[in-house]
Coordinates of C-alpha atoms in Angstrom, one line a residue:
Chain A
M277 CA -0.1 -0.1 0.1
A278 CA 2.8 2.6 1.1
N279 CA 4.4 1.7 -2.0
I280 CA 1.3 2.5 -4.1
I281 CA 0.8 6.0 -2.6
M282 CA 4.9 6.6 -3.2
I283 CA 4.0 5.9 -7.0
L284 CA 1.1 8.1 -7.0
Y285 CA 2.9 11.0 -5.2
Y286 CA 5.4 10.7 -7.8
F287 CA 2.7 11.4 -10.4
I288 CA 1.2 14.1 -8.1
S289 CA 4.5 15.9 -8.3
L290 CA 4.9 15.4 -11.8
F291 CA 1.3 17.0 -12.3
F292 CA 2.3 19.9 -10.3
V293 CA 5.4 20.6 -12.1
L294 CA 3.7 20.5 -15.4
I295 CA 1.0 22.8 -14.3
T296 CA 3.4 25.2 -12.6
I297 CA 5.5 25.5 -15.8
K298 CA 2.6 26.0 -17.7
N299 CA 1.2 29.1 -15.8
L300 CA 4.9 30.2 -15.7
I301 CA 5.0 30.1 -19.6
E302 CA 1.6 31.5 -19.9
E303 CA 2.2 34.5 -17.3
K304 CA 2.2 37.5 -19.2
K305 CA 2.3 40.4 -16.6
S306 CA 3.8 39.8 -12.8
R307 CA 7.6 39.4 -12.2
D308 CA 6.4 38.3 -8.3
R309 CA 4.6 35.5 -9.7
I310 CA 7.0 34.1 -12.2
I311 CA 9.4 34.2 -8.9
L312 CA 6.7 32.4 -7.1
Y313 CA 6.0 29.9 -9.8
L314 CA 9.9 29.4 -9.5
L315 CA 9.6 28.7 -5.9
T316 CA 7.0 26.7 -5.7
V317 CA 8.3 23.9 -8.5
I318 CA 11.7 23.5 -6.1
P319 CA 10.3 20.8 -4.1
F320 CA 8.5 18.8 -6.7
I321 CA 11.7 18.7 -8.9
L322 CA 14.1 17.8 -6.2
R323 CA 11.3 15.0 -5.2
L324 CA 11.2 14.0 -9.1
L325 CA 15.0 13.8 -9.5
R326 CA 14.9 11.5 -6.1
F327 CA 17.6 14.4 -4.8
K328 CA 15.6 14.8 -1.4
Chain B
M46 CA 7.2 44.7 -22.4
K47 CA 6.6 41.3 -23.7
N48 CA 10.3 40.7 -24.4
K49 CA 11.6 41.9 -21.4
L50 CA 9.4 39.7 -19.3
F51 CA 10.4 36.6 -21.3
R52 CA 13.8 37.7 -20.6
F53 CA 12.9 37.6 -17.1
K54 CA 11.4 34.4 -17.1
I55 CA 14.8 32.8 -18.9
V56 CA 17.3 34.8 -16.5
W57 CA 15.4 33.6 -13.4
G58 CA 14.6 30.3 -14.7
I59 CA 18.6 29.5 -15.2
I60 CA 19.1 31.1 -11.9
F61 CA 16.6 28.8 -10.2
A62 CA 17.9 25.6 -11.9
I63 CA 21.2 26.7 -11.0
F64 CA 19.9 26.3 -7.1
I65 CA 18.4 22.7 -7.4
L66 CA 21.9 21.6 -9.0
A67 CA 24.0 23.2 -6.6
G68 CA 21.8 22.2 -3.9
G69 CA 20.6 18.6 -5.2
Y70 CA 23.8 17.5 -7.1
P71 CA 25.5 16.8 -3.6
L72 CA 22.7 14.9 -2.2
Y73 CA 22.4 13.0 -4.9
R74 CA 26.4 12.2 -4.9
H75 CA 26.1 11.5 -0.8
R76 CA 23.4 9.3 -1.4
H77 CA 25.6 7.1 -4.0
Y78 CA 29.1 7.6 -2.5
S79 CA 30.5 4.2 -1.3
V80 CA 32.5 3.3 2.0
Q81 CA 35.6 1.2 1.3
L82 CA 35.7 -1.6 3.6
I83 CA 38.6 -3.9 3.4
C84 CA 38.4 -7.6 4.7
G85 CA 41.4 -8.7 7.1
P86 CA 42.6 -12.1 7.6
G87 CA 39.1 -13.3 10.1
V88 CA 36.6 -12.7 7.1
T89 CA 35.7 -15.7 6.3
E90 CA 32.1 -14.8 4.5
I91 CA 30.3 -12.1 3.1
K92 CA 26.5 -12.3 3.1
K93 CA 23.9 -9.8 2.9
L94 CA 20.7 -9.4 5.2
S95 CA 18.7 -10.3 2.4
D96 CA 20.1 -13.8 2.4
Y97 CA 18.2 -14.1 5.8
F98 CA 14.7 -12.5 4.1
P99 CA 15.0 -12.5 0.2
P100 CA 12.3 -9.6 -0.3
L101 CA 15.3 -7.4 0.8
K102 CA 17.8 -8.0 -2.3
D103 CA 18.2 -5.3 -4.1
T104 CA 16.9 -2.2 -2.2
M105 CA 18.2 0.1 -0.6
A106 CA 17.6 -1.4 3.1
D107 CA 19.6 -4.5 2.4
T108 CA 23.2 -4.7 3.8
T109 CA 26.1 -6.5 4.0
I110 CA 27.4 -8.9 6.8
F111 CA 30.3 -9.9 7.5
V112 CA 31.0 -13.4 8.6
L113 CA 34.2 -14.3 11.1
Q114 CA 34.6 -17.6 11.5
G115 CA 36.6 -19.4 13.8
K116 CA 38.5 -22.5 13.3
E117 CA 36.9 -24.0 16.7
P118 CA 33.4 -24.3 17.1
G119 CA 31.9 -22.0 19.7
G120 CA 29.6 -19.4 20.6
K121 CA 27.8 -16.5 17.9
A122 CA 27.5 -13.0 18.2
L123 CA 26.1 -10.5 16.1
I124 CA 27.7 -6.8 16.5
L125 CA 25.3 -4.0 14.7
A126 CA 26.5 -0.6 13.7
N127 CA 25.1 2.7 12.4
T128 CA 21.7 1.7 13.4
H129 CA 21.6 4.9 13.6
S130 CA 23.5 6.6 10.7
N131 CA 24.4 9.9 12.7
E132 CA 26.1 8.0 15.7
P133 CA 29.2 6.8 13.4
E134 CA 31.6 5.7 16.6
G135 CA 30.3 2.2 16.4
M136 CA 30.5 1.7 12.8
L137 CA 34.0 2.7 13.0
A138 CA 34.8 0.2 15.8
V139 CA 33.3 -2.6 13.3
T140 CA 35.1 -1.4 10.1
I141 CA 38.4 -1.8 12.8
M142 CA 37.0 -5.5 13.7
I143 CA 36.7 -6.3 10.3
E144 CA 40.2 -5.2 9.1
K145 CA 42.0 -6.6 12.2
A146 CA 39.7 -9.3 14.3
V147 CA 41.1 -12.9 14.1
V148 CA 38.4 -15.4 15.4
E149 CA 39.7 -18.1 17.1
K150 CA 36.7 -20.2 18.2
G151 CA 33.3 -19.2 17.6
T152 CA 31.8 -16.7 15.1
L153 CA 31.3 -13.2 15.0
Y154 CA 28.5 -11.3 12.4
L155 CA 29.3 -7.7 11.9
I156 CA 26.9 -5.3 10.3
P157 CA 28.7 -2.0 9.9
F158 CA 25.9 -0.3 8.1
F159 CA 22.6 -1.8 9.7
N160 CA 20.1 1.1 8.5
H161 CA 21.4 1.3 5.1
S162 CA 19.3 4.0 3.9
G163 CA 19.2 6.0 7.1
G164 CA 23.4 5.8 5.8
V165 CA 22.6 7.4 2.8
N166 CA 19.9 9.9 4.4
T167 CA 21.2 13.4 5.3
R168 CA 20.2 16.3 7.4
P169 CA 21.1 19.6 6.0
G170 CA 18.7 21.3 7.6
E171 CA 20.0 21.1 10.7
G172 CA 23.8 21.8 8.9
Y173 CA 25.3 18.3 9.1
P174 CA 28.0 17.8 7.3
L175 CA 27.7 15.0 4.4
Y176 CA 30.8 13.5 5.2
F177 CA 33.5 13.2 7.9
S178 CA 37.3 11.9 7.3
I179 CA 39.3 10.0 9.6
P180 CA 43.3 11.1 9.3
T181 CA 45.2 7.7 8.8
P182 CA 49.1 7.4 7.8
W183 CA 48.8 7.4 4.4
G184 CA 45.7 9.6 3.9
K185 CA 42.5 10.7 4.5
K186 CA 39.6 7.8 5.2
T187 CA 36.3 9.5 4.2
F188 CA 32.7 8.2 5.3
R189 CA 29.0 9.4 4.7
M190 CA 27.5 10.9 7.6
G191 CA 24.0 9.5 7.7
N192 CA 20.6 10.3 9.3
R193 CA 19.0 8.7 12.4
D194 CA 16.3 7.7 10.2
A195 CA 16.1 5.9 6.8
S196 CA 15.8 8.0 3.4
P197 CA 11.8 9.3 2.7
L198 CA 12.9 8.1 -0.6
D199 CA 12.9 4.7 0.3
Q200 CA 10.2 4.6 2.7
W201 CA 7.3 6.8 2.5
P202 CA 4.9 8.4 3.6
D203 CA 5.4 8.5 7.2
P204 CA 2.0 7.2 9.4
D205 CA 0.1 9.9 11.4
V206 CA 1.3 7.8 14.6
Y207 CA 3.7 4.6 14.5
I208 CA 1.4 1.5 16.1
H209 CA 4.3 -0.8 16.7
Y210 CA 4.5 -4.8 15.9
P211 CA 3.5 -6.5 17.8
E212 CA 3.2 -4.8 20.9
K213 CA 0.8 -2.1 19.4
Q214 CA 2.3 0.7 21.7
M215 CA 1.4 4.2 20.0
L216 CA 5.4 5.8 19.3
S217 CA 6.3 9.0 17.0
Y218 CA 5.4 8.9 13.6
L219 CA 8.9 9.5 12.4
D220 CA 10.0 6.0 14.3
I221 CA 8.5 3.9 11.6
R222 CA 11.7 4.5 9.7
N223 CA 14.4 4.3 12.9
T224 CA 15.5 0.8 13.0
N225 CA 15.9 1.1 17.0
R226 CA 12.1 1.2 17.1
T227 CA 10.9 -1.3 15.0
W228 CA 12.1 -4.4 16.2
P229 CA 11.5 -7.1 16.5
G230 CA 10.1 -6.2 12.9
R231 CA 7.5 -7.6 10.7
K232 CA 7.6 -9.8 7.4
N233 CA 5.2 -7.9 5.9
G234 CA 5.8 -4.6 7.0
L235 CA 7.4 -1.4 6.2
P236 CA 11.1 -1.5 4.9
M237 CA 12.6 -0.5 8.3
E238 CA 10.2 -3.4 9.7
Q239 CA 11.5 -5.7 7.5
V240 CA 15.1 -4.9 8.0
T241 CA 14.8 -5.8 11.9
Y242 CA 12.8 -8.7 10.7
A243 CA 15.6 -9.9 8.6
A244 CA 17.9 -9.5 11.8
M245 CA 15.4 -11.7 13.8
E246 CA 15.8 -14.2 11.2
L247 CA 19.7 -14.0 11.3
L248 CA 19.6 -14.2 15.2
R249 CA 16.9 -17.4 15.0
K250 CA 18.5 -19.5 12.1
E251 CA 22.6 -19.1 13.3
K252 CA 21.1 -19.2 16.8
V253 CA 23.1 -16.3 17.5
D254 CA 23.9 -16.0 21.6
L255 CA 24.9 -12.3 22.0
A256 CA 23.9 -9.3 19.9
I257 CA 25.4 -5.8 20.4
D258 CA 23.9 -2.9 18.9
L259 CA 26.3 0.4 19.2
H260 CA 25.0 3.7 19.4
G261 CA 26.1 7.3 20.8
A262 CA 24.0 9.8 22.7
E263 CA 24.2 13.7 24.1
T264 CA 26.5 14.4 26.9
M265 CA 23.2 15.8 28.3
F266 CA 20.9 12.7 28.0
P267 CA 21.0 10.6 31.0
V268 CA 21.3 7.3 28.6
T269 CA 24.8 7.6 27.9
N270 CA 28.4 6.1 28.1
C271 CA 26.5 3.3 29.2
I272 CA 25.3 -0.4 28.6
V273 CA 21.6 -0.9 28.1
A274 CA 20.6 -4.3 29.0
P275 CA 17.5 -6.3 29.9
E276 CA 17.2 -8.6 33.1
K277 CA 18.7 -11.6 31.2
S278 CA 21.7 -9.9 30.1
M279 CA 22.1 -7.6 33.1
R280 CA 24.7 -9.7 34.9
I281 CA 27.1 -9.9 32.1
A282 CA 26.5 -6.2 31.2
T283 CA 27.4 -5.8 34.8
L284 CA 30.2 -7.8 34.9
A285 CA 31.7 -6.0 31.7
S286 CA 30.7 -2.3 32.8
L287 CA 32.6 -3.0 36.4
T288 CA 35.6 -4.7 34.4
V289 CA 36.0 -1.8 32.1
K290 CA 35.9 0.8 34.5
S291 CA 38.7 -1.0 36.6
M292 CA 41.0 -1.6 34.3
E293 CA 40.8 0.9 31.9
G294 CA 39.5 3.9 33.7
F295 CA 36.5 4.9 31.8
E296 CA 33.1 5.6 33.1
N297 CA 30.1 3.2 32.2
H298 CA 27.5 2.7 33.8
L299 CA 24.6 0.1 33.4
E300 CA 21.0 1.3 32.5
S301 CA 18.3 -1.4 32.6
S302 CA 16.2 -1.9 29.7
P303 CA 12.6 -0.6 30.0
S304 CA 9.9 -3.4 29.8
K305 CA 7.0 -1.0 29.0
F306 CA 9.0 1.3 26.2
R307 CA 8.4 -1.2 23.0
G308 CA 10.7 -1.3 19.8
L309 CA 14.0 -1.4 21.1
S310 CA 16.7 -3.7 20.3
H311 CA 17.7 -4.3 23.9
R312 CA 13.8 -4.9 24.4
E313 CA 12.8 -7.2 21.3
I314 CA 15.7 -9.2 21.0
G315 CA 15.5 -10.6 24.2
D316 CA 11.8 -11.5 24.2
Y317 CA 11.7 -12.5 21.0
S318 CA 14.6 -14.5 20.3
D319 CA 17.0 -16.5 22.8
T320 CA 20.1 -13.9 22.2
L321 CA 21.3 -12.0 24.8
P322 CA 20.8 -8.5 23.9
F323 CA 22.8 -5.6 24.9
L324 CA 23.1 -1.7 23.6
L325 CA 25.9 0.5 24.2
E326 CA 25.9 3.9 24.3
C327 CA 29.2 6.4 24.0
P328 CA 29.0 10.0 24.6
I329 CA 28.9 12.1 21.2
P330 CA 29.1 16.1 21.6
F331 CA 27.8 16.7 18.2
L332 CA 24.5 15.4 18.8
D333 CA 23.7 18.0 21.7
Q334 CA 21.6 20.9 20.8
P335 CA 23.2 23.9 22.7
T336 CA 26.5 23.5 20.8
G337 CA 28.3 25.7 18.2
P338 CA 28.1 24.6 14.4
K339 CA 27.5 21.3 13.8
T340 CA 31.2 20.7 12.0
E341 CA 33.2 18.1 11.2
K342 CA 35.7 19.3 13.7
L343 CA 33.3 18.9 16.2
L344 CA 32.3 15.5 15.4
L345 CA 36.1 14.0 15.7
D346 CA 37.4 16.1 18.3
G347 CA 33.8 16.6 20.5
K348 CA 35.3 20.1 22.1
D349 CA 32.7 22.6 22.5
S350 CA 32.7 25.9 24.5
F351 CA 29.1 26.1 25.0
L352 CA 29.4 22.3 26.4
L353 CA 32.2 23.4 28.5
S354 CA 30.6 25.9 30.3
L355 CA 27.2 23.9 30.9
A356 CA 30.1 21.1 32.4
K357 CA 31.1 23.6 34.9
K358 CA 27.2 24.0 35.9
K359 CA 27.2 20.5 36.4
K360 CA 24.6 20.0 33.4
L361 CA 26.4 17.3 31.6
F362 CA 25.7 13.3 32.3
V363 CA 29.7 13.0 31.6
P364 CA 32.9 13.9 32.3
Y365 CA 33.9 16.8 30.4
D366 CA 36.9 19.3 30.2
Q367 CA 38.8 21.3 27.3
S368 CA 40.4 17.9 25.8
G369 CA 36.2 17.9 24.5
W370 CA 35.3 13.9 23.8
P371 CA 37.4 12.6 21.0
I372 CA 36.6 10.2 18.2
E373 CA 39.3 7.7 19.4
K374 CA 37.8 7.6 23.0
R375 CA 34.4 6.8 21.8
V376 CA 35.5 4.2 19.2
G377 CA 37.9 2.6 21.8
Q378 CA 35.0 2.5 24.4
H379 CA 32.9 1.0 22.3
L380 CA 35.6 -2.1 21.4
S381 CA 36.5 -2.6 24.9
V382 CA 32.9 -2.9 26.0
I383 CA 32.3 -5.5 23.4
L384 CA 35.4 -7.1 24.2
E385 CA 34.5 -7.4 27.4
I386 CA 30.9 -8.6 27.2
I387 CA 32.0 -11.5 24.9
K388 CA 34.8 -12.3 27.4
Q389 CA 32.5 -12.5 30.2
Y390 CA 30.1 -14.3 28.0
S391 CA 32.6 -16.9 27.6
R392 CA 33.8 -17.3 30.9
K393 CA 30.2 -18.0 31.9
M394 CA 29.3 -20.3 29.2
P395 CA 32.5 -22.6 28.2
A396 CA 30.9 -24.6 25.4
R397 CA 29.6 -21.6 23.4
A398 CA 32.7 -19.5 24.3
I399 CA 34.1 -16.9 21.6
V400 CA 37.7 -16.2 21.2
I401 CA 38.7 -12.8 19.4
K402 CA 42.3 -11.6 18.9
D403 CA 44.2 -8.8 17.0
V404 CA 41.4 -6.2 18.1
P405 CA 43.0 -3.2 20.0
R406 CA 40.7 -1.5 23.1
Y407 CA 40.8 1.6 24.3
P408 CA 44.3 2.5 25.4
E409 CA 45.4 1.9 21.9
L410 CA 42.7 3.6 20.4
V411 CA 43.6 7.0 22.8
K412 CA 47.3 6.1 21.9
N413 CA 47.4 5.6 18.2
G414 CA 43.5 7.0 16.8
V415 CA 41.2 5.5 15.1
G416 CA 43.1 5.8 11.5
Y417 CA 46.1 3.9 12.7
Y418 CA 44.1 1.0 12.3
F419 CA 42.7 1.5 8.6
S420 CA 44.7 0.1 5.6
D421 CA 45.4 1.5 2.2
P422 CA 43.1 0.4 -0.4
T423 CA 45.6 1.3 -3.0
K424 CA 47.7 -1.3 -1.6
V425 CA 45.4 -4.1 -1.0
D426 CA 44.2 -6.6 -2.9
P427 CA 40.8 -5.8 -4.9
K428 CA 39.2 -8.4 -3.6
K429 CA 39.2 -7.6 -0.6
I430 CA 37.5 -4.5 -0.9
V431 CA 33.8 -4.2 -0.4
N432 CA 32.0 -1.1 -1.3
Q433 CA 29.1 -0.1 1.2

């Protein structure tokens, strides 16, 4: 069961990476939001790369 | 405006990518760094923990067991180190035994990295170094500094409350990844429960007489500089403690294993097998909270001015002065207490005696240092090197 949850978590991480990058690309006005998207995506990338 | 924003995105995207790589790559390297262990003349066989529980095979939870079998049959002892990988004194003591010990009678099972996943985990949030190096006559030997618990990359998610098996005691959620809370283990449990289950299988199948689990603790914690033993091991622990105190001159007291605190090796091994368990604690100033920066130097020499001022106010549970608590003292204490427990058991049970030679004791470690006992890996037969 724990393994299934762990695998699902990687898919959830991937989903958040993709949706955040999509928002980042589509952002047309706010520089603050760009920084916010970049900050938000860090832990998900670290987990996907199995760094931490 | 559109172009400017695009440039902003590219520039900051690159800066964040550099952050991720600069922060993440050292952690990746640490997780895949191998420590070179050199098999000495006493090592007769190399096994894996998965030999006793195959589901662990090819996982980060599997670990190497060094078997040192004497020519004469006798008793058997298992020595576990790096149950908590941020307490590396035990691992250094076992590494010295792997290189130097020769067993004349009986059998030793040595596991230098019991919680292997914990050994590849880190604690950068508290400023722990990723590695530490021991000076030797031929250079430096570098080891990974690990963490108390297994890596969440290997076992996740944690439960809200960890319910111990089979005693059903409620413990901290984090302790489900702590191999000194998951004894006696569970066959179909989470990986760390399987690690302790595999070790129990080893104890039961090999009919091991003694299990010695090596730890370290804060100087501000009362359970330090001691042997923790349940009722059935207390007689031998008492004799060993008194002997090292009188013969080798270092403090070492006894702590009784609490029967109502479950999951610990010194409790569950005794309750769920015929083996006599012992848990050894030595003081590690590095682990105390009120210290200066958690540097490699503090880990090795144990010198800290904050602890010194606390010692003057009698707030520590161990003697502490300007000389700190260097690693050679801590490793030497572990080696002397291990040898003394084995000696006392052998006296009491001559038919199951274990006779070991060529392992240095406390005075030799204090005199020569830890690195003196490590061989240069470039000058030994590559077949004798085990990467762990």
